[in-house]
C-alpha cells in the first residue's frame, strides 16, 4: 500500500493535490461564482438567517476551524466562534438561536467532538459535520454535513485531512458570502483561486528535498517557535502540533506580534523560529518581528511567497511557496510545515506513523 513511500504520512502529504480535487469535485455552481453542498439539509432561507457560526473540533481539526473563522468573517461578514470540543461540552456557552453549528472531525469518532455535537443538539440546534470517514458516528448523528472525500488517512498525524478541511472551509466561506453580499465578480475570483490550489500544492511539494536538508540541520533542537498572523496563525499552530506529535520536540505557536509580550524571553541560539511571512498587508510587520528575533540571536526559518522581497540575510533558511489568493494561502503554507516535521522526525529515528502515546482517533474522554 505504501508504494514508493517510506511512511503513510509521507504518502498522505503527497496525496494532497488529489484530496483537494476530491473536496471540490461537483461542488461549484455552473455560473462559476460559488460553491454548493448537497448534504447541508438547510434551506437558503435558514442559511440566509444565520447570524453566527460556531465550530467545535479537536486538535488539527480545530485549527481548520480557526482558519475557516477568518475566511467566513472576511467573505461573509458573519461572526464566528471556534472552540475546543472538549471545552464546549462543559462550558455551557450561551448560543443565539440563529447560530449555525458545525463540528469538524476527520475520523468522525472523536468522543469530545461527538459530545459537543450532542450537547448542541440537546439545546435544539441542528449540527452539521465536516467529516472524512463516511458512515462514522458523527456523520450518522449529524443533521447534515459535508464529506471531505480525502480518502483513508492512516498516519496518526493528520495531513491531507487537514488541508481538505481547509478547502471545505474556504468553499463554505465563499458559499455563505455569495448568499449575502459577495459580488459575482469576487465569487468568480475565489472559485478560480480554489481550483488552482492542487497545482499550487504540487509546486510547494517540489520543495521537499530543500526542506529535508533544512530539517536535518534542525533535527536536534529541543524547542521551536512557529509564528504567523491572521489566518496563518492557526497554520503556525498546526505546524507546532505536527512537530510535537511526531518528533517529540517542544514547539509553540504564537501570533508573531505576541512574541514581545513574553515568549521572546525564550529566544537564544538554541531556539529557532519558523516564520510564516507571505507578501500580504502585514508583511512589514512580520519582518519587524523577525528582526527582533534575529537581534536576540534566534535562528530563523522563513516560509515566504515567491512575490515577497525578504531583506537579505534576515532568515537563516528560506522556503518559498507560490504566491496565491488568501483563501488558498493557508493550504499552501501548510505543505512546508508538514514536510519539515516529517523530515525532522525521520532524522530523529521516530516512529512517524505511530507516535508514542497517540491513537488515530481519541474515543475515550
Ligand atoms: O478525527 P478527528 O479529526 O476528530 O481528530 C481530532 C484530533 O484528535 C486530531 O486532529 C489530532 O490532533 C491529530 N493527531 C493531529 O495530527
Coordinates of C-alpha atoms and ligand atoms in Angstrom, one line a residue, residues 57-63 104-111 113-114 130-133 138 148 153 155-159 161-162 165 238 241-242 245-246 355 358-362, ligand 1:
X57 CA -13.4 20.3 17.0
X58 CA -10.2 18.9 18.5
X59 CA -6.5 19.1 17.6
X60 CA -5.7 19.7 14.0
X61 CA -9.4 19.8 13.0
X62 CA -9.8 22.7 15.4
X63 CA -7.1 24.6 13.6
X104 CA -15.1 19.1 12.2
X105 CA -13.7 15.6 12.6
X106 CA -11.6 13.5 10.2
X107 CA -12.5 10.2 11.9
X108 CA -16.0 11.1 13.0
X109 CA -15.3 9.1 16.2
X110 CA -13.6 11.7 18.4
X111 CA -15.6 11.4 21.7
X113 CA -16.4 16.3 19.3
X114 CA -19.3 13.8 19.4
X130 CA -17.3 18.3 8.2
X131 CA -16.1 14.7 8.2
X132 CA -13.9 12.4 6.2
X133 CA -14.9 8.9 7.2
X138 CA -20.6 11.8 13.9
X148 CA -14.3 15.5 2.7
X153 CA -5.8 8.7 6.4
X155 CA -0.8 8.2 9.7
X156 CA -1.7 9.3 13.2
X157 CA -0.5 12.8 12.2
X158 CA -3.3 14.4 10.2
X159 CA -2.1 15.9 6.9
X161 CA -7.5 15.5 6.0
X162 CA -6.4 18.9 7.4
X165 CA -10.9 20.7 5.8
X238 CA -0.7 23.2 13.2
X241 CA 1.4 20.5 16.8
X242 CA 2.8 18.3 13.9
X245 CA 3.4 14.8 17.8
X246 CA 5.9 13.1 15.6
X355 CA 4.0 8.3 17.5
X358 CA -1.1 8.7 20.5
X359 CA -4.0 7.0 18.7
X360 CA -5.5 7.9 15.4
X361 CA -8.9 8.7 16.9
X362 CA -9.4 9.5 20.5
Ligands
LIG1 O1 -10.5 12.5 13.9 P1 -10.5 13.9 14.4 O2 -10.4 14.9 13.3 O3 -11.8 14.3 15.2 O4 -9.3 14.0 15.3 C1 -9.1 15.2 16.0 C2 -7.7 15.2 16.7 O5 -7.6 14.1 17.6 C3 -6.6 15.0 15.6 O6 -6.7 16.1 14.6 C4 -5.2 15.0 16.2 O7 -4.9 16.3 16.7 C5 -4.2 14.6 15.2 N1 -3.3 13.6 15.7 C6 -3.4 15.7 14.6 O8 -2.4 15.3 13.8

